[in-house]
Tab-separated table of C-alpha atoms in Angstrom:
chain	number	residue	atom	x	y	z
A	1	MET	CA	-52.260	78.508	-12.317
A	2	LYS	CA	-52.311	80.278	-15.167
A	3	GLU	CA	-49.712	77.914	-16.878
A	4	LEU	CA	-51.964	74.658	-16.114
A	5	LEU	CA	-54.857	76.874	-17.472
A	6	LEU	CA	-52.867	77.623	-20.460
A	7	GLN	CA	-51.788	74.178	-21.243
A	8	TYR	CA	-55.181	72.745	-20.314
A	9	ALA	CA	-56.837	75.238	-23.255
A	10	ALA	CA	-54.010	73.978	-25.709
A	11	TYR	CA	-54.818	70.612	-24.644
A	12	ASN	CA	-58.681	71.018	-25.207
A	13	ALA	CA	-57.875	72.462	-28.555
A	14	TRP	CA	-55.404	70.006	-29.952
A	15	ALA	CA	-57.867	67.239	-28.799
A	16	ASN	CA	-61.104	68.744	-30.340
A	17	GLN	CA	-58.949	69.168	-33.493
A	18	ARG	CA	-57.798	65.296	-33.635
A	19	ILE	CA	-61.494	64.311	-32.880
A	20	LEU	CA	-62.948	66.843	-35.501
A	21	ASP	CA	-60.487	65.742	-38.255
A	22	CYS	CA	-61.323	62.078	-37.737
A	23	ILE	CA	-65.039	62.802	-37.579
A	24	THR	CA	-64.907	65.043	-40.599
A	25	ALA	CA	-62.799	62.883	-42.777
A	26	LEU	CA	-66.257	60.686	-42.878
A	27	PRO	CA	-69.353	61.092	-44.955
A	28	GLU	CA	-71.683	63.490	-44.057
A	29	ALA	CA	-74.176	60.926	-43.224
A	30	SER	CA	-72.081	59.570	-40.838
A	31	ALA	CA	-72.270	62.014	-38.344
A	32	HIS	CA	-76.018	62.148	-38.707
A	33	GLN	CA	-76.216	58.325	-37.927
A	34	ALA	CA	-77.899	57.043	-35.122
A	35	LEU	CA	-75.736	55.661	-32.159
A	36	ALA	CA	-76.208	54.585	-28.435
A	37	SER	CA	-74.832	57.423	-26.506
A	38	SER	CA	-75.837	60.242	-24.565
A	39	PHE	CA	-76.728	62.067	-27.514
A	40	PRO	CA	-77.865	60.294	-30.486
A	41	THR	CA	-75.413	61.270	-32.964
A	42	LEU	CA	-71.580	62.250	-33.368
A	43	TYR	CA	-73.156	65.823	-34.971
A	44	ALA	CA	-75.730	66.077	-31.690
A	45	THR	CA	-72.515	65.336	-29.299
A	46	LEU	CA	-70.037	67.733	-31.103
A	47	LEU	CA	-72.634	70.132	-31.075
A	48	HIS	CA	-73.077	69.888	-27.278
A	49	ILE	CA	-69.511	70.325	-26.522
A	50	TRP	CA	-69.476	73.232	-28.694
A	51	ASP	CA	-72.693	74.748	-26.908
A	52	THR	CA	-71.084	73.938	-23.466
A	53	GLU	CA	-67.618	75.357	-24.208
A	54	SER	CA	-69.610	78.519	-25.241
A	55	ALA	CA	-71.684	78.518	-22.579
A	56	TRP	CA	-69.097	78.603	-20.292
A	57	TYR	CA	-67.011	80.883	-21.768
A	58	GLN	CA	-69.828	83.627	-21.809
A	59	ARG	CA	-70.349	82.763	-17.878
A	60	VAL	CA	-66.477	83.141	-17.721
A	61	ARG	CA	-66.880	86.765	-19.480
A	62	LEU	CA	-69.867	87.341	-16.941
A	63	GLN	CA	-72.372	87.657	-19.618
A	64	GLU	CA	-75.816	87.093	-17.756
A	65	HIS	CA	-77.924	85.599	-20.327
A	66	VAL	CA	-75.978	82.623	-21.720
A	67	ILE	CA	-77.000	81.919	-25.816
A	68	ARG	CA	-76.344	78.540	-27.119
A	69	PRO	CA	-75.249	78.402	-30.381
A	70	GLY	CA	-76.456	75.294	-31.247
A	71	ASP	CA	-80.087	76.064	-30.798
A	72	SER	CA	-80.049	77.859	-34.020
A	73	PHE	CA	-76.926	76.272	-35.990
A	74	THR	CA	-77.958	74.548	-39.263
A	75	GLY	CA	-74.773	73.871	-40.660
A	76	THR	CA	-72.950	70.911	-42.216
A	77	ILE	CA	-70.471	68.740	-39.933
A	78	GLN	CA	-67.423	70.816	-41.421
A	79	ASP	CA	-69.556	74.021	-40.654
A	80	LEU	CA	-69.891	72.383	-36.938
A	81	ALA	CA	-65.896	71.603	-36.935
A	82	THR	CA	-64.819	75.230	-37.584
A	83	SER	CA	-67.246	76.710	-35.245
A	84	ILE	CA	-65.883	74.653	-32.188
A	85	ARG	CA	-62.090	75.155	-33.811
A	86	HIS	CA	-63.234	79.055	-33.198
A	87	GLN	CA	-64.287	78.442	-30.106
A	88	ASP	CA	-61.257	76.875	-28.646
A	89	GLN	CA	-59.143	80.017	-30.032
A	90	VAL	CA	-61.678	82.208	-28.200
A	91	ILE	CA	-61.324	80.462	-25.137
A	92	SER	CA	-57.326	80.094	-25.376
A	93	SER	CA	-56.774	83.777	-26.503
A	94	TRP	CA	-58.960	84.595	-23.250
A	95	VAL	CA	-56.683	82.393	-20.589
A	96	GLN	CA	-53.487	83.829	-22.614
A	97	GLN	CA	-54.701	87.334	-21.653
A	98	ALA	CA	-56.319	86.888	-18.138
A	99	SER	CA	-54.521	88.061	-15.287
A	100	GLU	CA	-53.947	85.943	-11.946
A	101	ALA	CA	-57.123	88.063	-10.417
A	102	ALA	CA	-59.344	87.447	-13.095
A	103	LEU	CA	-58.354	83.565	-12.958
A	104	LEU	CA	-59.167	83.820	-9.048
A	105	HIS	CA	-62.231	86.095	-9.351
A	106	VAL	CA	-65.311	84.333	-7.323
A	107	MET	CA	-68.204	84.263	-10.040
A	108	LYS	CA	-71.695	84.212	-9.738
A	109	TYR	CA	-74.556	82.404	-11.940
A	110	HIS	CA	-76.856	80.080	-12.401
A	111	THR	CA	-77.200	76.343	-13.372
A	112	SER	CA	-79.115	75.348	-15.765
A	113	LYS	CA	-81.607	74.445	-13.009
A	114	ARG	CA	-81.567	77.674	-12.079
A	115	GLU	CA	-79.847	77.522	-8.981
A	116	PRO	CA	-77.391	80.043	-8.099
A	117	VAL	CA	-73.737	79.356	-7.835
A	118	LYS	CA	-70.652	81.015	-6.670
A	119	GLN	CA	-67.031	79.637	-7.926
A	120	PRO	CA	-63.577	80.808	-9.096
A	121	VAL	CA	-63.114	81.195	-12.810
A	122	TRP	CA	-60.082	78.580	-12.897
A	123	GLN	CA	-62.706	76.121	-11.720
A	124	VAL	CA	-64.825	76.817	-14.084
A	125	LEU	CA	-62.414	76.758	-16.971
A	126	MET	CA	-61.194	73.564	-15.864
A	127	HIS	CA	-64.754	72.141	-15.499
A	128	ALA	CA	-65.483	72.963	-18.939
A	129	PHE	CA	-62.217	71.409	-20.104
A	130	ASN	CA	-62.537	68.106	-18.617
A	131	HIS	CA	-66.636	68.349	-19.441
A	132	SER	CA	-65.030	68.323	-23.561
A	133	SER	CA	-62.748	65.237	-22.209
A	134	TYR	CA	-65.707	63.408	-21.109
A	135	HIS	CA	-67.677	63.826	-24.361
A	136	ARG	CA	-64.685	63.091	-26.514
A	137	GLY	CA	-64.535	59.490	-24.694
A	138	GLN	CA	-68.095	59.544	-26.096
A	139	LEU	CA	-67.317	60.461	-29.511
A	140	VAL	CA	-64.565	57.668	-29.546
A	141	THR	CA	-67.135	55.213	-28.323
A	142	MET	CA	-69.463	56.120	-31.039
A	143	LEU	CA	-66.910	56.134	-33.824
A	144	ARG	CA	-65.862	52.308	-33.001
A	145	GLN	CA	-69.604	51.617	-33.097
A	146	SER	CA	-69.569	53.088	-36.676
A	147	GLY	CA	-66.482	50.748	-37.744
A	148	VAL	CA	-63.756	53.446	-37.573
A	149	GLU	CA	-60.596	51.892	-36.835
A	150	ARG	CA	-58.212	54.605	-37.220
A	151	ILE	CA	-59.057	56.880	-34.022
A	152	PRO	CA	-56.927	59.526	-32.784
A	153	ASN	CA	-55.287	59.496	-29.117
A	154	THR	CA	-56.918	62.172	-27.141
A	155	ASP	CA	-55.160	61.667	-23.758
A	156	PHE	CA	-53.866	64.716	-21.991
A	157	ILE	CA	-50.586	62.634	-21.769
A	158	ALA	CA	-50.078	62.105	-25.525
A	159	PHE	CA	-50.641	65.996	-25.703
A	160	THR	CA	-47.691	66.430	-23.266
A	161	TRP	CA	-45.200	63.948	-24.904
A	162	LEU	CA	-45.766	66.270	-27.982
A	163	ARG	CA	-45.047	69.319	-26.245
A	164	LYS	CA	-41.639	68.087	-24.485
A	165	PRO	CA	-38.819	66.078	-25.079
A	166	ARG	CA	-39.109	62.915	-23.287
A	167	ALA	CA	-35.896	61.416	-21.389
């Protein structure tokens, strides 16, 4: 199980890096352009990815009161990209050092609706990675709405192709 989580943590960081490289190559104003999606801008969607990855990491670390960094963040798109990259490194490092017992540990937390939940850490991590993937898909759609033509492939299978020689 740990090997899968390490691979997914690396994939998440790789995919985030690719989409961040695409977005940060655009003018700052493009990140704040209103577009149709779950969040109104590329910036707001990235802020949500960062907030959520951070919140799940804090929960995995058994932090009782989750702090969403985006609540007080006022940086540029470059600053936001740096923060997401850092969060990805922190999560990857934590998974690397985590024992099998830590990954199997059933943690308790409250949902955003204050509902109590018990869940193994490994499931929480898989959810966090999957959640970011979901919103990267939205970012791709938003980039297309903006007229961007060169959008990176962030599929998991593309990540694996880079890691292993194909037969």
